[in-house]
Every structure is written in structure tokens, then in C-alpha cells.
């Protein structure tokens, strides 16, 4: 394989400009509607070269019984910006996040 540099930003700047070959993972908690609203703002204010650069991730699928954000809300947000959307549980299946990131890198 090849080595890829990764920079992790925990941001509340709500505005991101992506350079070519950059990928932005926008995570929110399905148990916290305010985190979804922040994710929505970040996506709306992101300048991207290609919609394939951004992936919307609803996390904490293992806490589905505490869900505040429906899958359809995530799907509608991603569809309106033509970006990828997935719901995951990093706690139960961290390998799923690895697969999504690796797939995004290979598509760049």
C-alpha cells in the first residue's frame, strides 16, 4: 500500500475550504440533533472541488434506542449536496470507519 498523511480537525469553525485530494468526514451523533445541525452548517459552508471529497457520517448507531436524528434526515442532507452518507457505530465496528476512509482515499 501507500502512505497517506491524515490531519484530524475537531472544528466548530463551520466553514471549510478543501484543496484537491482532501477528504472531509463530517460526523454527527444520531443521539444529538444539535450535532446534526452543526454538521449541516459545516457542509453548507464547505467549499469543495468535488462532491466526492465530503462524507456525512451519523455515528453511534449502537445507541439507536436514543436516536434523535432519523436516517432520512441524514439522507436528505447528503442528497441535497450530492455527497455520500453512512450511519456507523465506531464503538461496535471501528473497522467500518477504516473501510469508508480507505475507499474514499482510493477514489481520489
mmCIF file of C-alpha atoms in Angstrom, residues 28-74:
data_model
loop_
_atom_site.group_PDB
_atom_site.id
_atom_site.type_symbol
_atom_site.label_atom_id
_atom_site.label_comp_id
_atom_site.label_asym_id
_atom_site.label_seq_id
_atom_site.Cartn_x
_atom_site.Cartn_y
_atom_site.Cartn_z
ATOM 1 C CA UNK A 28 -22.588 13.858 13.955
ATOM 2 C CA UNK A 29 -24.193 11.823 16.707
ATOM 3 C CA UNK A 30 -27.546 10.262 15.855
ATOM 4 C CA UNK A 31 -28.402 10.812 19.536
ATOM 5 C CA UNK A 32 -27.848 14.589 19.410
ATOM 6 C CA UNK A 33 -29.864 16.697 16.983
ATOM 7 C CA UNK A 34 -27.748 19.796 17.651
ATOM 8 C CA UNK A 35 -24.664 17.944 16.380
ATOM 9 C CA UNK A 36 -26.585 17.197 13.170
ATOM 10 C CA UNK A 37 -27.424 20.889 12.797
ATOM 11 C CA UNK A 38 -23.734 21.761 13.226
ATOM 12 C CA UNK A 39 -22.829 19.134 10.602
ATOM 13 C CA UNK A 40 -25.397 20.671 8.258
ATOM 14 C CA UNK A 41 -23.881 24.129 8.720
ATOM 15 C CA UNK A 42 -20.365 22.812 8.072
ATOM 16 C CA UNK A 43 -21.478 21.107 4.846
ATOM 17 C CA UNK A 44 -23.372 24.179 3.639
ATOM 18 C CA UNK A 45 -20.296 26.349 4.235
ATOM 19 C CA UNK A 46 -17.732 23.966 2.739
ATOM 20 C CA UNK A 47 -16.027 24.885 -0.498
ATOM 21 C CA UNK A 48 -15.168 21.689 -2.351
ATOM 22 C CA UNK A 49 -13.691 20.884 -5.744
ATOM 23 C CA UNK A 50 -15.581 17.588 -5.982
ATOM 24 C CA UNK A 51 -18.580 16.327 -4.001
ATOM 25 C CA UNK A 52 -16.710 13.029 -3.559
ATOM 26 C CA UNK A 53 -14.454 14.862 -1.109
ATOM 27 C CA UNK A 54 -17.132 15.015 1.597
ATOM 28 C CA UNK A 55 -18.708 12.145 3.532
ATOM 29 C CA UNK A 56 -21.508 12.649 6.040
ATOM 30 C CA UNK A 57 -21.379 10.120 8.892
ATOM 31 C CA UNK A 58 -24.057 9.556 11.500
ATOM 32 C CA UNK A 59 -22.269 7.897 14.422
ATOM 33 C CA UNK A 60 -23.481 5.964 17.489
ATOM 34 C CA UNK A 61 -25.717 3.551 15.594
ATOM 35 C CA UNK A 62 -25.298 1.266 18.614
ATOM 36 C CA UNK A 63 -27.425 3.778 20.562
ATOM 37 C CA UNK A 64 -30.336 3.600 18.124
ATOM 38 C CA UNK A 65 -32.790 3.476 21.060
ATOM 39 C CA UNK A 66 -31.693 7.050 21.936
ATOM 40 C CA UNK A 67 -31.904 8.311 18.345
ATOM 41 C CA UNK A 68 -32.796 11.977 17.782
ATOM 42 C CA UNK A 69 -31.800 12.177 14.099
ATOM 43 C CA UNK A 70 -33.629 9.946 11.642
ATOM 44 C CA UNK A 71 -31.763 8.227 8.805
ATOM 45 C CA UNK A 72 -33.959 10.156 6.371
ATOM 46 C CA UNK A 73 -32.638 13.481 7.729
ATOM 47 C CA UNK A 74 -29.069 12.389 7.021
#
